[in-house]
Short mmCIF file of C-alpha atoms in Angstrom, two decimals:
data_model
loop_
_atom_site.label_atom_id
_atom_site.label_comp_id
_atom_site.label_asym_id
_atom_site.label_seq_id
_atom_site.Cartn_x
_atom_site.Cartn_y
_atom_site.Cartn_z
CA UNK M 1406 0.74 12.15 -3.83
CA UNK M 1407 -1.17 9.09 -3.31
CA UNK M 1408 -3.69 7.91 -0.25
CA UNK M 1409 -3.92 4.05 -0.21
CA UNK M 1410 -5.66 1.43 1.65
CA UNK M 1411 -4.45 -1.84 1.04
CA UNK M 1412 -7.29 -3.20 3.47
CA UNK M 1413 -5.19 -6.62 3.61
CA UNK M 1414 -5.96 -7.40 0.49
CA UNK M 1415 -3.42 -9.66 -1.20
CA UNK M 1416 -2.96 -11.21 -5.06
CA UNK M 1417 -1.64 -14.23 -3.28
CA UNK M 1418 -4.80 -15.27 -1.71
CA UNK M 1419 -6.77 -14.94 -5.03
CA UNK M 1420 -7.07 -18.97 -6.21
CA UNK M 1421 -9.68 -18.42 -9.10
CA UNK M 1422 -8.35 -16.74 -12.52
CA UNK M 1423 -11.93 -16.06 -13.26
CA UNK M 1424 -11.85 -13.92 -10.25
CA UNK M 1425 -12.10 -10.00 -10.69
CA UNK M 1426 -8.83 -9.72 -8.57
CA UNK M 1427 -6.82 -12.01 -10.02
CA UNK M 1428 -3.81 -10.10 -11.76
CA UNK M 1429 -1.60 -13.07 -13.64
CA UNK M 1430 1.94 -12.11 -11.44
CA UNK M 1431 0.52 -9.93 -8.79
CA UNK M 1432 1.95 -12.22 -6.40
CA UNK M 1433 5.20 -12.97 -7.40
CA UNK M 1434 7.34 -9.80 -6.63
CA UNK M 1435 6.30 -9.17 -3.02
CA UNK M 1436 2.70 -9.10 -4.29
CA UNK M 1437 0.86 -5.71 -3.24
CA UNK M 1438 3.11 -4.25 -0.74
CA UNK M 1439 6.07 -4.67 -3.67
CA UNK M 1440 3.76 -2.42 -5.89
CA UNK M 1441 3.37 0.13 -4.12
CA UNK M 1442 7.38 -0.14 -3.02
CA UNK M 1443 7.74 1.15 -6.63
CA UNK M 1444 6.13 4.74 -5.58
CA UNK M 1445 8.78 5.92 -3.89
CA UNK M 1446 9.71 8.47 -3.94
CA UNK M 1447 6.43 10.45 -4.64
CA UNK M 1448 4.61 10.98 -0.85
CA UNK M 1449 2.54 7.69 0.19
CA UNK M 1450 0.06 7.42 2.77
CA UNK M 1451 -0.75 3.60 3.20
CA UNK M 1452 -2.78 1.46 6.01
CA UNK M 1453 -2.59 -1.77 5.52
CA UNK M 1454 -3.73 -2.91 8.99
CA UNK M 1455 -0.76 -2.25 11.32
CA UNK M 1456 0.59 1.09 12.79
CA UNK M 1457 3.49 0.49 10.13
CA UNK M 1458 3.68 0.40 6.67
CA UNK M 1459 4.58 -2.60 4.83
CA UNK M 1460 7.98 -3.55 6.02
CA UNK M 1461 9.47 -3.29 1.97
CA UNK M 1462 7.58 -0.19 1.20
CA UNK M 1463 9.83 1.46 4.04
CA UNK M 1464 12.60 -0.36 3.01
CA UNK M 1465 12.22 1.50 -1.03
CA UNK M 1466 11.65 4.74 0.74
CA UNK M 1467 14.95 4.71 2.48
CA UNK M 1468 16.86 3.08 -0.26
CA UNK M 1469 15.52 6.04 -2.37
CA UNK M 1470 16.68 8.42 0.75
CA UNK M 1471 12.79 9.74 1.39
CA UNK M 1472 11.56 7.93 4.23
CA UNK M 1473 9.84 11.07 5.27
CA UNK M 1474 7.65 10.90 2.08
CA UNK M 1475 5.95 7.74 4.01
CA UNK M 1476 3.01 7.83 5.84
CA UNK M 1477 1.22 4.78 7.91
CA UNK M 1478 -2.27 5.18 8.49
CA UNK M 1479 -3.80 2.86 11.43
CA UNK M 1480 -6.84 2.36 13.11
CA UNK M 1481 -10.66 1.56 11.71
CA UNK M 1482 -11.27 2.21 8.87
CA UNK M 1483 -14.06 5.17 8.87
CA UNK M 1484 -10.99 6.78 10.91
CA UNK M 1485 -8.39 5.73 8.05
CA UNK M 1486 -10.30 7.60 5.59
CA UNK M 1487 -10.57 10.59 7.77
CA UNK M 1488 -6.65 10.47 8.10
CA UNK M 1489 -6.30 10.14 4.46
CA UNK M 1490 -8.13 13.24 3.70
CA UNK M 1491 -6.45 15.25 6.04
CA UNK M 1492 -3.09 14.24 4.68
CA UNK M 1493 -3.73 14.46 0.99
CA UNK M 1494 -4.79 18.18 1.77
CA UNK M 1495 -1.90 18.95 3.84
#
């Protein structure tokens, strides 16, 4: 089980390689959104600023026939952490 916030945060938006984010081809398969895709099927919760997850996240969760193992968190983010908590003690 995993509880993640992506927060918007994405490799391809990182222009320094000095930076501490930058992850040399982080961006290149569907950046952030296509590594957590990989999870499935263990149970996700994961905000990453919409009511939806990220549209190829879903898309690995039915191809690996657990789309109920998904989760979307919304909302701001005291309240995201809240929801978090609550699911990864469910």
């Amino acid at each position: 089980k995993a509880a993640v916030d992506l927060g918007g945060f994405r490799f391809g938006n990182v222009l320094d390689i000095h930076s501490p984010d930058f992850l040399p081809g982080g961006a290149k398969y569907f950046d952030l959104p296509g590594m957590a895709a990989l999870a499935a099927p263990t149970p996700l919760w994961i905000a990453d600023g919409g009511a939806e997850p990220p549209p190829i996240v879903a898309a690995a969760y039915r191809a690996a026939g657990t789309p109920q193992a998904l989760s979307a968190g919304a909302g701001e983010a005291s309240k995201r952490t809240d929801d978090a908590v609550a699911w990864l003690l469910k």
